[in-house]
Backbone as CSV, one residue per row, in Angstrom:
resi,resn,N_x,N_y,N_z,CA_x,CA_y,CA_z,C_x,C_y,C_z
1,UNK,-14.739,3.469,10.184,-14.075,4.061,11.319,-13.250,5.274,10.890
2,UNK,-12.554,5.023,9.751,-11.138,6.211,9.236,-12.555,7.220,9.012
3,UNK,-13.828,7.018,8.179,-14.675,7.669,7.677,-14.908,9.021,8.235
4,UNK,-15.550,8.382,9.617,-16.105,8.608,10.291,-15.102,10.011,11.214
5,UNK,-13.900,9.269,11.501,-13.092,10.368,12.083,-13.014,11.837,11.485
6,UNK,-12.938,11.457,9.747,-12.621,12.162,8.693,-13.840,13.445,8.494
7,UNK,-14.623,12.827,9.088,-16.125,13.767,8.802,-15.711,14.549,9.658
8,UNK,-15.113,14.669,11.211,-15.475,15.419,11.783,-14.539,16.777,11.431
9,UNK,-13.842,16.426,10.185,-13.066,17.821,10.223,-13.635,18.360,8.405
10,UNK,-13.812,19.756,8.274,-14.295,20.011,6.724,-12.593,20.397,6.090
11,UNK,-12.875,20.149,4.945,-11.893,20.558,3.926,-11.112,21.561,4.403
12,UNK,-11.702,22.500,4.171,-10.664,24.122,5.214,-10.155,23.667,5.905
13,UNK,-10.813,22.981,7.307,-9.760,23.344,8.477,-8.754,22.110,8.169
14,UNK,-8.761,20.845,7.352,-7.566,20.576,7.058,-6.659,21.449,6.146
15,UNK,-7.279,21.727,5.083,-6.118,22.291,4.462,-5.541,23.646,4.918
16,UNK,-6.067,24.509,6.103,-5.473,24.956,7.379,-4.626,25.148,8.118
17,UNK,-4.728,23.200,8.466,-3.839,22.700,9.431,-2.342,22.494,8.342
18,UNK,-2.325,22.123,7.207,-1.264,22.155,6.516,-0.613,23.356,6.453
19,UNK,-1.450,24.330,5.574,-0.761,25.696,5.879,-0.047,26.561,6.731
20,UNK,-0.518,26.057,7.763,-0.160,26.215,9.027,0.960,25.769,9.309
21,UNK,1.522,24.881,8.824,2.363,23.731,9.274,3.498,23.827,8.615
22,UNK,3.025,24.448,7.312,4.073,24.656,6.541,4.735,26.621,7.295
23,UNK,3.637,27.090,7.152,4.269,28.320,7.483,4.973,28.461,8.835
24,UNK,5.319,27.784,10.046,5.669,27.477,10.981,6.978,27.026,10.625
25,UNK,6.786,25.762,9.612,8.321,25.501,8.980,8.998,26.028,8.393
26,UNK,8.152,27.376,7.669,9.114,27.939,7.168,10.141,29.097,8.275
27,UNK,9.072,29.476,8.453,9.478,30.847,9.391,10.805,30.656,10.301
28,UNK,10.572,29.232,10.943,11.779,28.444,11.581,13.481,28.193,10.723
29,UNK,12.705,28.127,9.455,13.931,27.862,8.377,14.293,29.548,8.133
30,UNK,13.289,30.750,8.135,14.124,31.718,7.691,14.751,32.115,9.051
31,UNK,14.916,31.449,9.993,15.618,32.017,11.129,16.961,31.123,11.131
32,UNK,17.097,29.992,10.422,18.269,29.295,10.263,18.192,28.086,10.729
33,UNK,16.827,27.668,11.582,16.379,26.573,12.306,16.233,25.828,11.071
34,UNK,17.155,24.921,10.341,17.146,23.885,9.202,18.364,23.297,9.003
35,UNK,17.989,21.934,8.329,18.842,20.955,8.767,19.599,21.260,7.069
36,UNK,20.658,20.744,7.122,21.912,21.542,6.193,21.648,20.508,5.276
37,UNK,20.649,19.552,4.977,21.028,18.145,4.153,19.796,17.278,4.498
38,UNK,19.329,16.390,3.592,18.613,16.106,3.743,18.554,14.496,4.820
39,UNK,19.687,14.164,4.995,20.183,13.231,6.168,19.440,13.604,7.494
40,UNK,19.184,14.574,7.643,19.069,15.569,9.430,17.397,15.176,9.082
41,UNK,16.937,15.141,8.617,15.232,15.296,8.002,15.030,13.684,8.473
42,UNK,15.761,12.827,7.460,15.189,11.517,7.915,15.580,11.034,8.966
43,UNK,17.070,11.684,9.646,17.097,10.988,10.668,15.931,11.730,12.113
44,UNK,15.287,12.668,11.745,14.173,13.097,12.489,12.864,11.972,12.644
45,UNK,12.997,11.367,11.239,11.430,10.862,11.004,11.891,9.679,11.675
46,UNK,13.001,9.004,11.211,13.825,7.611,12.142,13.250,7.858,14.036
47,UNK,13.342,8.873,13.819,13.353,9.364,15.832,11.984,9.338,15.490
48,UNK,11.276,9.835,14.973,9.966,10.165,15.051,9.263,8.668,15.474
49,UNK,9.693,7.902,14.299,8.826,6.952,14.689,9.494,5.478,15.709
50,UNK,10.690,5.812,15.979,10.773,5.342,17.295,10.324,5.918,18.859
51,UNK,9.649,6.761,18.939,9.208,7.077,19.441,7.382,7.101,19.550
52,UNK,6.610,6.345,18.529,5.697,6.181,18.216,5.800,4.926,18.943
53,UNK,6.739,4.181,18.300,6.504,2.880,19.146,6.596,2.289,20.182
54,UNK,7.198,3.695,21.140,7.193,3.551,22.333,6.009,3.582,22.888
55,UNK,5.244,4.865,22.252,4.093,4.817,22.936,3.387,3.985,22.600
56,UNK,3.323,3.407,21.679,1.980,2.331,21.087,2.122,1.272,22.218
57,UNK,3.466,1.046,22.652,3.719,0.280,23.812,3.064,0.575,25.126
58,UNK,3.280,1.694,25.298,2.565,2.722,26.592,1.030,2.570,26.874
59,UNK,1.073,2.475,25.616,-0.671,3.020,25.237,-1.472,4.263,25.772
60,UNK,-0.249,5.605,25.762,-0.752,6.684,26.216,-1.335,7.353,24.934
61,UNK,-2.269,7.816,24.715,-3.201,8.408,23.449,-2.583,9.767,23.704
62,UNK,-2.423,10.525,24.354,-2.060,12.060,24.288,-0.755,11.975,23.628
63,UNK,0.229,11.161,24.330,1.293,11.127,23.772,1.585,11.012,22.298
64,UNK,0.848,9.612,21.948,0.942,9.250,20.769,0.288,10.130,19.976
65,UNK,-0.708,10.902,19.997,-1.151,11.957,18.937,-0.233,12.968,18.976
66,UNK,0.638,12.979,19.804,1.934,14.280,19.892,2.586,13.737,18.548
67,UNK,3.179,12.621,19.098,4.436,11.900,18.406,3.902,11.410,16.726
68,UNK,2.711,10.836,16.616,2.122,10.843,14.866,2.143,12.334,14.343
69,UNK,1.635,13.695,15.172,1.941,15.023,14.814,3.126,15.474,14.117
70,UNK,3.879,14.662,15.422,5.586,15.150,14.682,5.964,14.445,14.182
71,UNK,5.279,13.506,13.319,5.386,12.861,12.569,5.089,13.172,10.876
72,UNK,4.049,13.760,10.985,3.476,14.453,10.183,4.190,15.428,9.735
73,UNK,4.460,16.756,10.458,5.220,17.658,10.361,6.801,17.161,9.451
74,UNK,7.260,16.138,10.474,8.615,15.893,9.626,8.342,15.313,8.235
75,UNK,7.371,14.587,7.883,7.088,14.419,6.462,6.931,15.335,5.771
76,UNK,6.357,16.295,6.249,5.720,18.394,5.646,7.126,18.730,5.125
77,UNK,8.306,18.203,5.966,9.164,19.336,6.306,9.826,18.434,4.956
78,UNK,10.074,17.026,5.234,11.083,17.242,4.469,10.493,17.161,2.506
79,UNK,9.467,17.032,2.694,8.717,17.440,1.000,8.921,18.769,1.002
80,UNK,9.358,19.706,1.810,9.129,21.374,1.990,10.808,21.464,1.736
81,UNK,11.693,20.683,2.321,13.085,21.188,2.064,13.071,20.475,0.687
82,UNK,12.970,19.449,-0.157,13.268,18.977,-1.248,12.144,19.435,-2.029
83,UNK,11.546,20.697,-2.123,11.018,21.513,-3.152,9.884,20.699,-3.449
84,UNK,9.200,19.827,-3.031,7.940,19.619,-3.121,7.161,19.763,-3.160
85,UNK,5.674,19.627,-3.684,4.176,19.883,-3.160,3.978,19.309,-1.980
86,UNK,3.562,19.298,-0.523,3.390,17.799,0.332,1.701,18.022,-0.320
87,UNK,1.155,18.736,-0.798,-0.116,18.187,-1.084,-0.464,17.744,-2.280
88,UNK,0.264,17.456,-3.105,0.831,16.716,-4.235,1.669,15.515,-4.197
89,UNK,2.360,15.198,-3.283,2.686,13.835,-2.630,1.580,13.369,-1.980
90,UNK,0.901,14.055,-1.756,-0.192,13.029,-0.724,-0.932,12.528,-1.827
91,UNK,-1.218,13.498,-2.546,-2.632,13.326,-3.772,-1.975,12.413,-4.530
92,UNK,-0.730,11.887,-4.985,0.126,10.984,-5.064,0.084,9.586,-4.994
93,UNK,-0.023,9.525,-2.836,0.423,8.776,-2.290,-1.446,8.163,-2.296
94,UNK,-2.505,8.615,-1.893,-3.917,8.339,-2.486,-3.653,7.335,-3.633
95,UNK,-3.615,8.219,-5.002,-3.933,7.601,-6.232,-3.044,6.060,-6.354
96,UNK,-1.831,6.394,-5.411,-1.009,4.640,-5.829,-1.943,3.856,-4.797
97,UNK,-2.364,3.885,-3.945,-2.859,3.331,-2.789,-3.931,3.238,-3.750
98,UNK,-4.972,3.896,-4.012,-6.522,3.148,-4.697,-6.263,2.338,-5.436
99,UNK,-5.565,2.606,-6.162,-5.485,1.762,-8.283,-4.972,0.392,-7.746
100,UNK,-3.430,0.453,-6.280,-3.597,-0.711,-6.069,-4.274,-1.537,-5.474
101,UNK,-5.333,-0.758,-4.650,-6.084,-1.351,-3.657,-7.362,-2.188,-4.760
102,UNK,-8.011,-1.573,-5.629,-8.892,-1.662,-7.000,-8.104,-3.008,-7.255
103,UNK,-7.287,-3.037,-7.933,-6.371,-4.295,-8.570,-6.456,-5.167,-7.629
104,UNK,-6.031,-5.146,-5.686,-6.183,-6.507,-5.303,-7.463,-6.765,-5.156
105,UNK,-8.723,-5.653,-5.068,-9.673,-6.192,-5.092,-10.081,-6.983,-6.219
106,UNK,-9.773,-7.008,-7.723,-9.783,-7.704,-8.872,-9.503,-9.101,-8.817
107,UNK,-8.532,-9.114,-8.113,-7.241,-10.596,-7.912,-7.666,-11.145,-6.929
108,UNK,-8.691,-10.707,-5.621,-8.879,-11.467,-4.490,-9.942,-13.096,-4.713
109,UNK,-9.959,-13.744,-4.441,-10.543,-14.671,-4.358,-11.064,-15.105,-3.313
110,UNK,-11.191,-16.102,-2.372,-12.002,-16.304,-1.347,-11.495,-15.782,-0.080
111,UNK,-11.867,-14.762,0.822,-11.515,-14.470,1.696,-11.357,-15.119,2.863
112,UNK,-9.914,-15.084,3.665,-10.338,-16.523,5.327,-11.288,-16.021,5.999
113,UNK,-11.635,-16.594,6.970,-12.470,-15.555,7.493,-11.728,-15.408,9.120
114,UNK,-10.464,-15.963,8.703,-9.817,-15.787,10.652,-9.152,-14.174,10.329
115,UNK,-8.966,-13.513,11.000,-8.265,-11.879,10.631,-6.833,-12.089,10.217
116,UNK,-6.223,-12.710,10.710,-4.544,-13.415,10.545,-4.422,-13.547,9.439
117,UNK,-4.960,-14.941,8.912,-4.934,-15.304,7.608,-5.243,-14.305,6.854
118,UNK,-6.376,-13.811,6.759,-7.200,-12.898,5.605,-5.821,-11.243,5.597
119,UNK,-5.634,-11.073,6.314,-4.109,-10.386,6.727,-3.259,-10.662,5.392
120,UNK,-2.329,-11.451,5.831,-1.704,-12.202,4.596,-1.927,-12.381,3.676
121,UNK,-3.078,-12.864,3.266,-3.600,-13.213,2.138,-3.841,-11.971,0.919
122,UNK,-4.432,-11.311,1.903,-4.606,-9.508,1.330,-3.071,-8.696,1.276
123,UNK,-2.341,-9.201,2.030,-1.279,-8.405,1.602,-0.173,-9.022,0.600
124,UNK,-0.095,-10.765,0.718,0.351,-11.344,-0.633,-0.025,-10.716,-1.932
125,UNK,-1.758,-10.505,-1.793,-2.301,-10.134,-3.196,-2.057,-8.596,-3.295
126,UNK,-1.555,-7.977,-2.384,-0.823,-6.314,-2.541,0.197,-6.534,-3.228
127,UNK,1.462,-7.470,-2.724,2.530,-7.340,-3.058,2.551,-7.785,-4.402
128,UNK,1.791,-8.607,-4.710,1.587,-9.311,-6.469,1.573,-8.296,-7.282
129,UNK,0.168,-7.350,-7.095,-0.112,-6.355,-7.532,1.232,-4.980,-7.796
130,UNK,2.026,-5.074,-6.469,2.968,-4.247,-5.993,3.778,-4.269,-7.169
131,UNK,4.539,-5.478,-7.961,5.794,-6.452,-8.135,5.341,-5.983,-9.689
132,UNK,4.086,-5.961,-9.704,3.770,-5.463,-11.302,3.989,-4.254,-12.201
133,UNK,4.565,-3.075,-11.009,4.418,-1.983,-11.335,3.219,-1.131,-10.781
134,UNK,2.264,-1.709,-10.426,0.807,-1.161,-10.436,0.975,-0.124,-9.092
């Protein structure tokens, strides 16, 4: 399903949409539009994603692709105010996610087959994995 979504966009026009995203943030910051500290940033993403969960409640799709957007963005922004790569945090945030995902696949043993259980079970064997360093 994630695959599948993923195809429909090529390499460029994501890495594009970042550029984009960033240069928007900046341009805003050389006008003074920036938060003095990095407090103002998370308490954006805090709003951000209370507001996600409103809609997930709603179940309005326009909305909610607004609100994951500015969601996005405030993650851009605040890897962009604390001198970051955000495409180096992501490439990052990938590599911890596989190696641990690889490892619980190593450690898994019989899968439930109810979704609930198998839930848990898979995320016990995350957190094992997690607790290790990995």
């Amino acid at each position: 399903m994630f695959f599948e979504m993923a195809c429909n966009y090529n390499s460029s026009e994501i890495c594009a949409l970042f550029v984009r995203a960033l240069e928007i943030q900046e341009e805003a910051s050389n006008y003074g539009f920036e938060w003095l500290d990095v407090s103002g940033i998370l308490e954006k993403i805090r709003e951000e994603l209370d507001e996600i969960e409103k809609e997930v409640v709603k179940g309005d799709l326009p909305k909610l692709k607004k609100e994951i957007g500015d969601l996005y963005m405030a993650g851009l922004h605040l890897a962009q105010f604390l001198k970051l790569d955000p495409v180096e945090c992501l490439e990052v945030a990938c590599n911890t996610f596989e190696k641990r995902w690889r490892k619980v696949l190593e450690n898994v043993k019989d899968l439930p087959d109810d979704k609930v259980a198998r839930l848990e079970y898979l995320e016990s064997v995350w957190q094992s994995v997690k607790s290790l360093g990995e």
